[in-house]
Each structure stands twice: as C-alpha cells, then as structure tokens.
mmCIF file of C-alpha atoms in Angstrom:
data_model
loop_
_atom_site.group_PDB
_atom_site.id
_atom_site.type_symbol
_atom_site.label_atom_id
_atom_site.label_comp_id
_atom_site.label_asym_id
_atom_site.label_seq_id
_atom_site.Cartn_x
_atom_site.Cartn_y
_atom_site.Cartn_z
ATOM 1 C CA MET H 250 15.094 12.898 13.960
ATOM 2 C CA ILE H 251 12.862 14.389 11.259
ATOM 3 C CA ARG H 252 15.920 16.209 9.897
ATOM 4 C CA PHE H 253 17.625 12.908 9.032
ATOM 5 C CA PHE H 254 14.585 11.478 7.236
ATOM 6 C CA ARG H 255 14.031 14.777 5.423
ATOM 7 C CA SER H 256 17.421 14.272 3.807
ATOM 8 C CA GLY H 257 17.761 12.214 0.626
ATOM 9 C CA ASN H 258 21.146 10.848 1.695
ATOM 10 C CA PRO H 259 21.323 7.124 0.735
ATOM 11 C CA LEU H 260 22.845 6.402 4.182
ATOM 12 C CA THR H 261 19.412 7.240 5.614
ATOM 13 C CA VAL H 262 18.443 3.689 4.601
ATOM 14 C CA LEU H 263 20.490 2.439 7.564
ATOM 15 C CA LEU H 264 18.561 4.770 9.880
ATOM 16 C CA LEU H 265 15.354 3.524 8.296
ATOM 17 C CA LEU H 266 16.338 -0.040 9.177
ATOM 18 C CA ILE H 267 16.976 0.937 12.811
ATOM 19 C CA TYR H 268 13.670 2.826 12.867
ATOM 20 C CA THR H 269 11.903 -0.287 11.557
ATOM 21 C CA LEU H 270 13.278 -2.362 14.427
ATOM 22 C CA LEU H 271 12.178 0.343 16.880
ATOM 23 C CA VAL H 272 8.556 0.667 15.761
ATOM 24 C CA LYS H 273 8.100 -3.051 14.970
ATOM 25 C CA PHE H 274 9.895 -4.489 18.020
ATOM 26 C CA TYR H 275 6.640 -5.231 19.869
ATOM 27 C CA TYR H 276 5.331 -7.313 16.965
ATOM 28 C CA LEU H 277 8.575 -9.302 16.850
ATOM 29 C CA LEU H 278 8.186 -9.975 20.577
ATOM 30 C CA HIS H 279 4.553 -11.011 20.100
ATOM 31 C CA PRO H 280 4.477 -12.506 16.594
ATOM 32 C CA ALA H 281 1.301 -13.617 14.862
ATOM 33 C CA ALA H 282 0.865 -16.296 12.225
ATOM 34 C CA TYR H 283 -0.299 -15.552 8.699
ATOM 35 C CA MET H 284 -3.784 -14.228 8.048
ATOM 36 C CA ALA H 285 -6.432 -16.738 6.963
ATOM 37 C CA ASP H 286 -9.898 -15.245 7.375
ATOM 38 C CA GLY H 287 -11.590 -16.654 4.272
ATOM 39 C CA SER H 288 -10.971 -13.616 2.044
ATOM 40 C CA GLU H 289 -7.607 -14.748 0.719
ATOM 41 C CA GLY H 290 -7.139 -15.753 -2.908
ATOM 42 C CA LEU H 291 -5.978 -18.943 -4.561
ATOM 43 C CA LEU H 292 -2.350 -17.887 -5.089
ATOM 44 C CA TYR H 293 -2.093 -16.749 -1.472
ATOM 45 C CA ASP H 294 -3.330 -20.161 -0.283
ATOM 46 C CA LEU H 295 -0.740 -21.923 -2.436
ATOM 47 C CA LEU H 296 2.052 -19.598 -1.264
ATOM 48 C CA VAL H 297 1.182 -20.055 2.416
ATOM 49 C CA LYS H 298 1.084 -23.838 2.019
ATOM 50 C CA TRP H 299 4.527 -23.765 0.407
ATOM 51 C CA LEU H 300 5.932 -21.519 3.171
ATOM 52 C CA HIS H 301 4.283 -23.745 5.766
ATOM 53 C CA ILE H 302 6.055 -26.793 4.343
ATOM 54 C CA LEU H 303 9.342 -24.884 4.141
ATOM 55 C CA MET H 304 9.380 -23.158 7.554
ATOM 56 C CA GLY H 305 6.569 -24.769 9.535
ATOM 57 C CA ASN H 306 3.902 -22.796 11.371
ATOM 58 C CA SER H 307 6.339 -20.295 12.886
ATOM 59 C CA PRO H 308 4.643 -17.000 13.911
ATOM 60 C CA PHE H 309 8.062 -15.334 14.207
ATOM 61 C CA PHE H 310 8.949 -16.264 10.615
ATOM 62 C CA PHE H 311 5.683 -14.952 9.188
ATOM 63 C CA THR H 312 5.816 -11.734 11.235
ATOM 64 C CA SER H 313 9.450 -11.156 10.226
ATOM 65 C CA LEU H 314 8.489 -11.726 6.596
ATOM 66 C CA ALA H 315 5.626 -9.238 6.935
ATOM 67 C CA ILE H 316 7.936 -6.594 8.434
ATOM 68 C CA LEU H 317 10.506 -7.169 5.678
ATOM 69 C CA LEU H 318 7.747 -6.649 3.109
ATOM 70 C CA ILE H 319 6.733 -3.389 4.807
ATOM 71 C CA LEU H 320 10.359 -2.183 4.819
ATOM 72 C CA LEU H 321 10.724 -3.128 1.140
ATOM 73 C CA GLN H 322 7.535 -1.244 0.300
ATOM 74 C CA SER H 323 8.771 1.862 2.111
ATOM 75 C CA LEU H 324 12.010 1.814 0.082
ATOM 76 C CA LEU H 325 10.204 1.263 -3.225
ATOM 77 C CA LEU H 326 7.798 4.086 -2.352
ATOM 78 C CA THR H 327 10.765 6.383 -1.725
ATOM 79 C CA LYS H 328 12.304 5.450 -5.064
ATOM 80 C CA ILE H 329 9.094 6.319 -6.962
ATOM 81 C CA ILE H 330 8.643 9.621 -5.094
ATOM 82 C CA ASN H 331 12.205 10.797 -5.623
ATOM 83 C CA HIS H 332 12.258 9.675 -9.272
ATOM 84 C CA HIS H 333 9.238 11.825 -10.107
ATOM 85 C CA ARG H 334 10.298 14.683 -7.789
ATOM 86 C CA LEU H 335 6.975 14.815 -5.986
ATOM 87 C CA PHE H 336 8.780 16.686 -3.211
ATOM 88 C CA PRO H 337 11.119 19.650 -3.812
ATOM 89 C CA LYS H 338 14.114 17.494 -2.811
ATOM 90 C CA PRO H 339 14.765 13.757 -2.362
ATOM 91 C CA THR H 340 13.391 12.606 0.998
ATOM 92 C CA TYR H 341 12.675 9.524 3.094
ATOM 93 C CA LEU H 342 9.798 11.088 5.034
ATOM 94 C CA PRO H 343 7.021 9.044 3.303
ATOM 95 C CA ALA H 344 8.973 5.848 4.036
ATOM 96 C CA MET H 345 9.232 6.830 7.701
ATOM 97 C CA CYS H 346 5.511 7.614 7.798
ATOM 98 C CA PHE H 347 4.603 4.281 6.214
ATOM 99 C CA LEU H 348 6.652 2.393 8.818
ATOM 100 C CA LEU H 349 5.165 4.502 11.624
ATOM 101 C CA PHE H 350 1.507 4.344 10.595
ATOM 102 C CA THR H 351 1.539 0.613 9.821
ATOM 103 C CA SER H 352 2.740 0.142 13.413
ATOM 104 C CA LEU H 353 -0.508 1.547 14.817
ATOM 105 C CA LEU H 354 -2.393 -1.730 14.304
ATOM 106 C CA GLN H 355 -1.125 -5.270 14.807
ATOM 107 C CA SER H 356 -3.072 -6.714 11.877
ATOM 108 C CA TRP H 357 -1.155 -4.345 9.571
ATOM 109 C CA ASN H 358 2.004 -6.214 10.592
ATOM 110 C CA THR H 359 0.644 -9.706 10.007
ATOM 111 C CA PHE H 360 1.547 -11.620 6.858
ATOM 112 C CA SER H 361 -1.541 -11.181 4.694
ATOM 113 C CA PRO H 362 -2.710 -10.983 1.070
ATOM 114 C CA ALA H 363 -2.854 -7.187 1.413
ATOM 115 C CA LEU H 364 0.911 -6.912 1.992
ATOM 116 C CA LEU H 365 1.575 -8.947 -1.152
ATOM 117 C CA VAL H 366 -0.893 -6.842 -3.127
ATOM 118 C CA ASN H 367 0.840 -3.683 -1.857
ATOM 119 C CA VAL H 368 4.111 -4.783 -3.460
ATOM 120 C CA ILE H 369 2.398 -5.227 -6.827
ATOM 121 C CA MET H 370 0.465 -1.980 -6.408
ATOM 122 C CA LEU H 371 3.719 -0.059 -6.073
ATOM 123 C CA TRP H 372 4.695 -1.312 -9.520
ATOM 124 C CA VAL H 373 1.190 -0.481 -10.784
ATOM 125 C CA PHE H 374 1.400 3.054 -9.396
ATOM 126 C CA SER H 375 4.886 3.521 -10.853
ATOM 127 C CA SER H 376 3.590 2.428 -14.273
ATOM 128 C CA ILE H 377 0.571 4.749 -14.023
ATOM 129 C CA THR H 378 2.907 7.713 -13.455
ATOM 130 C CA GLU H 379 4.515 6.980 -16.832
ATOM 131 C CA LEU H 380 1.248 7.166 -18.792
ATOM 132 C CA TYR H 381 1.431 10.928 -19.225
ATOM 133 C CA THR H 382 4.694 10.843 -21.203
ATOM 134 C CA ARG H 383 3.809 7.929 -23.492
ATOM 135 C CA THR H 384 2.684 8.498 -27.076
ATOM 136 C CA SER H 385 1.146 5.033 -27.161
ATOM 137 C CA ALA H 386 0.371 3.321 -23.865
ATOM 138 C CA ARG H 387 -1.298 0.097 -24.986
ATOM 139 C CA ASP H 388 1.527 -2.115 -23.707
ATOM 140 C CA VAL H 389 1.659 -0.236 -20.390
ATOM 141 C CA VAL H 390 -2.078 -0.419 -19.693
ATOM 142 C CA PHE H 391 -2.125 -4.127 -20.596
ATOM 143 C CA ASN H 392 0.736 -4.784 -18.161
ATOM 144 C CA ILE H 393 -1.009 -2.773 -15.448
ATOM 145 C CA GLY H 394 -4.252 -4.662 -16.042
ATOM 146 C CA PHE H 395 -2.354 -7.957 -15.940
ATOM 147 C CA ALA H 396 -0.721 -6.975 -12.623
ATOM 148 C CA LEU H 397 -4.134 -6.119 -11.156
ATOM 149 C CA GLY H 398 -5.395 -9.520 -12.309
ATOM 150 C CA VAL H 399 -2.507 -11.167 -10.445
ATOM 151 C CA CYS H 400 -3.487 -9.091 -7.382
ATOM 152 C CA GLY H 401 -6.948 -10.614 -7.708
ATOM 153 C CA LEU H 402 -5.465 -14.099 -7.475
ATOM 154 C CA PHE H 403 -3.826 -13.163 -4.158
ATOM 155 C CA TYR H 404 -6.850 -11.218 -2.879
ATOM 156 C CA PHE H 405 -9.834 -11.100 -5.207
ATOM 157 C CA PRO H 406 -11.395 -7.776 -4.030
ATOM 158 C CA ALA H 407 -8.156 -6.132 -5.240
ATOM 159 C CA VAL H 408 -9.583 -6.257 -8.793
ATOM 160 C CA ILE H 409 -11.569 -3.191 -7.700
ATOM 161 C CA PHE H 410 -8.297 -1.310 -8.231
ATOM 162 C CA CYS H 411 -9.235 -1.445 -11.924
ATOM 163 C CA LEU H 412 -11.236 1.702 -11.024
ATOM 164 C CA LEU H 413 -7.928 3.331 -10.110
ATOM 165 C CA LEU H 414 -6.499 2.357 -13.495
ATOM 166 C CA LEU H 415 -9.484 3.625 -15.497
ATOM 167 C CA VAL H 416 -9.774 6.932 -13.627
ATOM 168 C CA SER H 417 -5.992 7.383 -13.819
ATOM 169 C CA MET H 418 -6.154 6.940 -17.588
ATOM 170 C CA LEU H 419 -8.703 9.753 -17.716
ATOM 171 C CA ILE H 420 -6.434 11.959 -15.600
ATOM 172 C CA MET H 421 -3.132 11.147 -17.317
ATOM 173 C CA ARG H 422 -4.251 10.740 -20.941
ATOM 174 C CA ALA H 423 -6.896 11.668 -23.480
ATOM 175 C CA PHE H 424 -9.667 9.068 -23.709
ATOM 176 C CA ARG H 425 -8.879 6.226 -26.126
ATOM 177 C CA LEU H 426 -11.382 3.370 -26.187
ATOM 178 C CA ALA H 427 -8.787 0.880 -27.470
ATOM 179 C CA GLU H 428 -6.578 1.459 -24.419
ATOM 180 C CA TRP H 429 -9.509 0.883 -22.059
ATOM 181 C CA ILE H 430 -10.388 -2.398 -23.792
ATOM 182 C CA ILE H 431 -6.746 -3.527 -23.655
ATOM 183 C CA ALA H 432 -6.574 -2.670 -19.936
ATOM 184 C CA ILE H 433 -9.668 -4.803 -19.222
ATOM 185 C CA LEU H 434 -8.245 -7.667 -21.318
ATOM 186 C CA GLY H 435 -5.053 -7.439 -19.249
ATOM 187 C CA LEU H 436 -7.135 -7.687 -16.065
ATOM 188 C CA ILE H 437 -8.941 -10.807 -17.287
ATOM 189 C CA CYS H 438 -5.834 -12.523 -18.659
ATOM 190 C CA PRO H 439 -4.337 -13.888 -15.363
ATOM 191 C CA LEU H 440 -7.742 -15.202 -14.275
ATOM 192 C CA TYR H 441 -8.156 -16.890 -17.665
ATOM 193 C CA LEU H 442 -4.653 -18.407 -17.528
ATOM 194 C CA MET H 443 -5.219 -19.713 -14.007
ATOM 195 C CA GLY H 444 -8.584 -21.191 -15.008
ATOM 196 C CA THR H 445 -6.971 -22.870 -18.032
ATOM 197 C CA TYR H 446 -4.209 -24.346 -15.869
ATOM 198 C CA LEU H 447 -6.708 -25.713 -13.348
ATOM 199 C CA PHE H 448 -8.783 -27.201 -16.165
ATOM 200 C CA LEU H 449 -5.774 -28.906 -17.785
ATOM 201 C CA THR H 450 -4.566 -30.289 -14.440
ATOM 202 C CA ASN H 451 -8.027 -31.530 -13.473
ATOM 203 C CA GLN H 452 -8.344 -29.183 -10.488
ATOM 204 C CA MET H 453 -11.565 -27.501 -11.515
ATOM 205 C CA ALA H 454 -12.839 -27.568 -7.931
ATOM 206 C CA LEU H 455 -10.318 -24.830 -7.097
ATOM 207 C CA LEU H 456 -11.988 -22.478 -9.572
ATOM 208 C CA ARG H 457 -14.605 -21.733 -6.950
ATOM 209 C CA LYS H 458 -11.888 -20.114 -4.800
ATOM 210 C CA ILE H 459 -11.039 -17.469 -7.396
ATOM 211 C CA PRO H 460 -14.141 -15.174 -7.285
ATOM 212 C CA ASN H 461 -13.858 -14.796 -3.502
ATOM 213 C CA ILE H 462 -15.804 -11.594 -2.922
ATOM 214 C CA GLY H 463 -18.692 -10.341 -0.820
ATOM 215 C CA LEU H 464 -20.139 -7.126 0.573
ATOM 216 C CA SER H 465 -20.105 -6.152 4.229
ATOM 217 C CA LEU H 466 -20.870 -2.986 6.169
ATOM 218 C CA PRO H 467 -19.525 -3.786 9.639
ATOM 219 C CA MET H 468 -19.904 -1.965 12.931
ATOM 220 C CA ILE H 469 -16.336 -1.277 14.083
ATOM 221 C CA THR H 470 -16.043 -1.378 17.879
ATOM 222 C CA ASP H 471 -12.280 -1.825 18.350
ATOM 223 C CA TYR H 472 -10.862 1.465 19.674
ATOM 224 C CA LYS H 473 -7.419 0.620 18.263
ATOM 225 C CA VAL H 474 -8.874 0.449 14.769
ATOM 226 C CA TRP H 475 -10.619 3.785 15.272
ATOM 227 C CA GLY H 476 -7.400 5.332 16.596
ATOM 228 C CA ALA H 477 -5.381 4.136 13.610
ATOM 229 C CA MET H 478 -8.086 5.251 11.162
ATOM 230 C CA ILE H 479 -8.411 8.726 12.692
ATOM 231 C CA ALA H 480 -4.629 9.238 12.698
ATOM 232 C CA CYS H 481 -4.363 8.208 9.029
ATOM 233 C CA LEU H 482 -7.362 10.329 8.019
ATOM 234 C CA LEU H 483 -6.042 13.377 9.887
ATOM 235 C CA PHE H 484 -2.619 13.232 8.228
ATOM 236 C CA PHE H 485 -4.186 12.529 4.839
ATOM 237 C CA VAL H 486 -6.387 15.631 5.024
ATOM 238 C CA LEU H 487 -3.602 17.832 6.433
ATOM 239 C CA GLY H 488 -1.171 16.545 3.809
ATOM 240 C CA TRP H 489 -3.586 17.387 1.012
ATOM 241 C CA LEU H 490 -4.338 20.865 2.388
ATOM 242 C CA LEU H 491 -0.641 21.665 2.830
ATOM 243 C CA LEU H 492 0.005 20.467 -0.710
ATOM 244 C CA GLN H 493 -2.175 23.136 -2.351
ATOM 245 C CA ARG H 494 0.426 25.904 -2.469
ATOM 246 C CA PRO H 495 3.428 23.856 -3.752
ATOM 247 C CA LEU H 496 1.084 22.075 -6.183
ATOM 248 C CA LYS H 497 0.768 25.298 -8.193
ATOM 249 C CA LYS H 498 4.521 25.349 -8.797
ATOM 250 C CA MET H 499 4.755 21.738 -9.954
ATOM 251 C CA LEU H 500 4.917 20.477 -13.508
ATOM 252 C CA ILE H 501 1.663 19.182 -14.977
ATOM 253 C CA GLN H 502 2.800 15.574 -14.597
ATOM 254 C CA GLY H 503 3.447 16.094 -10.880
ATOM 255 C CA ARG H 504 -0.027 17.566 -10.361
ATOM 256 C CA LYS H 505 -1.633 14.658 -12.187
ATOM 257 C CA ILE H 506 0.313 12.120 -10.094
ATOM 258 C CA TRP H 507 -0.940 13.706 -6.867
ATOM 259 C CA ALA H 508 -4.485 13.632 -8.281
ATOM 260 C CA VAL H 509 -4.031 9.909 -8.991
ATOM 261 C CA LEU H 510 -2.899 9.443 -5.392
ATOM 262 C CA ILE H 511 -6.196 10.904 -4.157
ATOM 263 C CA ILE H 512 -8.077 8.304 -6.228
ATOM 264 C CA TYR H 513 -5.677 5.619 -4.966
ATOM 265 C CA VAL H 514 -6.555 6.414 -1.346
ATOM 266 C CA LEU H 515 -10.320 6.488 -1.997
ATOM 267 C CA VAL H 516 -10.353 3.171 -3.879
ATOM 268 C CA ALA H 517 -8.067 1.474 -1.334
ATOM 269 C CA VAL H 518 -10.399 2.525 1.496
ATOM 270 C CA MET H 519 -13.353 0.894 -0.297
ATOM 271 C CA VAL H 520 -11.664 -2.435 -1.119
ATOM 272 C CA PRO H 521 -11.990 -4.135 2.338
ATOM 273 C CA PHE H 522 -15.769 -3.674 2.284
ATOM 274 C CA PHE H 523 -15.907 -6.273 -0.499
ATOM 275 C CA ASN H 524 -14.362 -9.011 1.661
ATOM 276 C CA VAL H 525 -16.230 -12.213 2.398
ATOM 277 C CA GLU H 526 -15.546 -11.334 6.045
ATOM 278 C CA PHE H 527 -14.670 -7.708 6.757
ATOM 279 C CA SER H 528 -11.259 -7.134 8.335
ATOM 280 C CA PRO H 529 -9.539 -3.784 9.025
ATOM 281 C CA ALA H 530 -6.239 -5.538 8.254
ATOM 282 C CA TYR H 531 -6.870 -4.851 4.564
ATOM 283 C CA TRP H 532 -6.843 -1.100 5.125
ATOM 284 C CA VAL H 533 -3.062 -1.387 4.990
ATOM 285 C CA LEU H 534 -3.709 -1.021 1.246
ATOM 286 C CA ALA H 535 -4.743 2.588 1.932
ATOM 287 C CA VAL H 536 -1.906 3.322 4.371
ATOM 288 C CA LEU H 537 0.592 3.089 1.491
ATOM 289 C CA PRO H 538 -0.669 6.150 -0.460
ATOM 290 C CA VAL H 539 -1.659 7.943 2.780
ATOM 291 C CA ALA H 540 2.017 7.783 3.819
ATOM 292 C CA MET H 541 2.861 10.136 0.962
ATOM 293 C CA PHE H 542 0.445 12.767 2.259
ATOM 294 C CA ALA H 543 1.688 12.221 5.818
ATOM 295 C CA GLY H 544 5.232 12.716 4.552
ATOM 296 C CA ASN H 545 4.113 16.030 3.071
ATOM 297 C CA VAL H 546 2.845 17.114 6.501
ATOM 298 C CA PHE H 547 6.298 16.683 8.022
ATOM 299 C CA TRP H 548 7.960 18.214 4.949
ATOM 300 C CA SER H 549 5.736 21.307 5.129
ATOM 301 C CA ILE H 550 6.472 22.004 8.821
ATOM 302 C CA SER H 551 9.392 24.417 8.568
ATOM 303 C CA ASN H 552 10.006 24.462 12.332
ATOM 304 C CA GLU H 553 12.096 21.361 12.993
ATOM 305 C CA THR H 554 11.275 21.322 16.718
ATOM 306 C CA PHE H 555 7.534 21.367 16.040
ATOM 307 C CA ALA H 556 7.929 18.621 13.410
ATOM 308 C CA ASN H 557 9.751 16.466 15.965
ATOM 309 C CA VAL H 558 7.040 17.118 18.554
ATOM 310 C CA VAL H 559 4.335 15.961 16.116
ATOM 311 C CA HIS H 560 6.399 12.887 15.283
ATOM 312 C CA PHE H 561 6.946 11.974 18.928
ATOM 313 C CA ILE H 562 3.235 12.411 19.708
ATOM 314 C CA VAL H 563 2.360 9.813 17.053
ATOM 315 C CA LEU H 564 5.257 7.629 18.201
ATOM 316 C CA ALA H 565 4.127 7.855 21.831
ATOM 317 C CA TYR H 566 0.553 6.971 20.873
ATOM 318 C CA MET H 567 1.877 3.968 18.946
ATOM 319 C CA ILE H 568 3.907 2.778 21.974
ATOM 320 C CA VAL H 569 0.931 3.171 24.306
ATOM 321 C CA MET H 570 -1.291 1.161 21.934
ATOM 322 C CA GLN H 571 1.361 -1.547 21.619
ATOM 323 C CA TYR H 572 2.589 -2.002 25.178
ATOM 324 C CA PHE H 573 0.014 -0.533 27.551
ATOM 325 C CA SER H 574 -3.440 -0.990 26.025
#
C-alpha cells in the first residue's frame, strides 16, 4: 500500500479518498456534534449558528464536514510539499500520514475551531515558504498577519502563531524592522475591523468574546490521548533524524522550509495550553506539520515490506483504539 502513496500519480487521490473512508469509518458510524468547550472564537460561534439553522443539530453532518476538511487539508498539504520539492519526488505519503494520525483520537475528527484554523494555516505556511525568494515581502507578511488575525477570530489562542511568523521571517529573510511592524499591523487588522463592525451595529457586548484566552497546565489521564501523542512524537523525531542526510543535498530554500516546520510543530504544541479550558482536540494543529515528518519516515524506509509493516502496526493500533477500547 505504501508503494501507491509513495507515487505522485494524480490518480492516487482516488485511493486517498478510499483510505479516508477506511480510517474514518468508525467516526461516521459514531458521529459527534461540533465542539463547544468555551475556547471557540466569535466567528466560529457565528458559523456554527448558521450551520445549525441550515442543517439542524445533526452529528453526522458535522462529523462528515470535519472529515471533508481533513481530506481537503491533506490534499492542500500535498500540493505545497510537491510544489517546493521537499521530497525527492512527488508523493502523497504526508497526506496519508495526516489522515492516519488524525484518526488516532476522536476529538481530532470533530468539527472544531482547530480544523478551520488548520485550513488557514496551510495558506499561511505556503506564503511563508515564498518569503525567501521575495525582494520585498511587505505585502506577503501583511497578508500572513491578517490571516493569523482571522484565525484568532475563529480560535483566539491561534494568534500565538504570530511567533511562527516572526521566527520564520528570521529564518527566511534578513531582519527588516518595517516588515515586522507590518506583520503585527496585519495581525491586529481583523480584530480591529471586527471591533469596528460590532461598534457600528451596536453589538459591543460581543467584544468580550474576542480575547478568549487563558492558561492551563492540565494533568492528562486519558490513555488514548497519551497513545496518540506518543505516536505523533515518535514519528516526528524519527522523521527529523532521517531527514538529516537528504537535508544536506537540498537547496537552501528547502532547508529553511524544513527549519520553519520544526518551529511550526513547537508552536502548535504550545497553543492548546492557552485555552480557557484545556482540550487535547486542539493538538490537531500540530498533527498537520507532524504529518510531513511522518511522511519522511515512510519515504526513507527503502524496504517496502518493512514500510508496510510499520504502516499496518499504526493502522492496527488505530483500529483497536476505535473499535475495541
């Protein structure tokens, strides 16, 4: 099976769709409604209310929508990877890994602010990869900052991804104070526009919902969460270690993009700790960049039989956690 995903053949998208139905079938059989734990942002509340009016409180609809978002993210991730040639040849392995690893925990397949933020973050990451080749990047950094501000309206702790932007600018470009100021202005702009709209429409009470942030250091006791975390961490570390040799042969831009991905993972892991109420569901933000390192694990295993064995071990663990735990 790994052989098919290793290929960059566009027909692999059909296999990816079948694979999605395989690993997500349990969640379609046991759908969950949208997430509402008090950490969601103002735009997310408005979107959920609109969907609720349109489709009612249907768990199957919201779970199906969440799975479609995950599939879309896997395809967009593949497009970015293959465009920048982060692997020696076009491949769908990171997309497969993202679908597989998000299936380890049910809350990662529930419609949530994090899944919406992930879609925007793919555009943000794609824009960050272009910074290295730009002579002037003021428009790009403003747009990235603006996108992160929109993320904050869906899920306010996502504004912490501004750290990713600032560190990425240090990695991809020489320091220019003007670009940093423009990036911060871009981040503030959506919050300012939303505040202005609420003021003009006499809905100032909703302003209190925008800065929805806290700090929590929870004690995690759910063994499923620990299992999913350990699996992601293991493949992240292995993927990074196996990347060291091919990294030396890459162009400078490719090396810098992988360095940005390291920062992406570290920042995404921190974000859920700034929830009003901690929830491991928001670690799906970190699974997205981790999938690229996991894809590198499967790419680096030259023995196809061994690669399939590793894949089926993770797949078997996923099935046990879904159906028999």
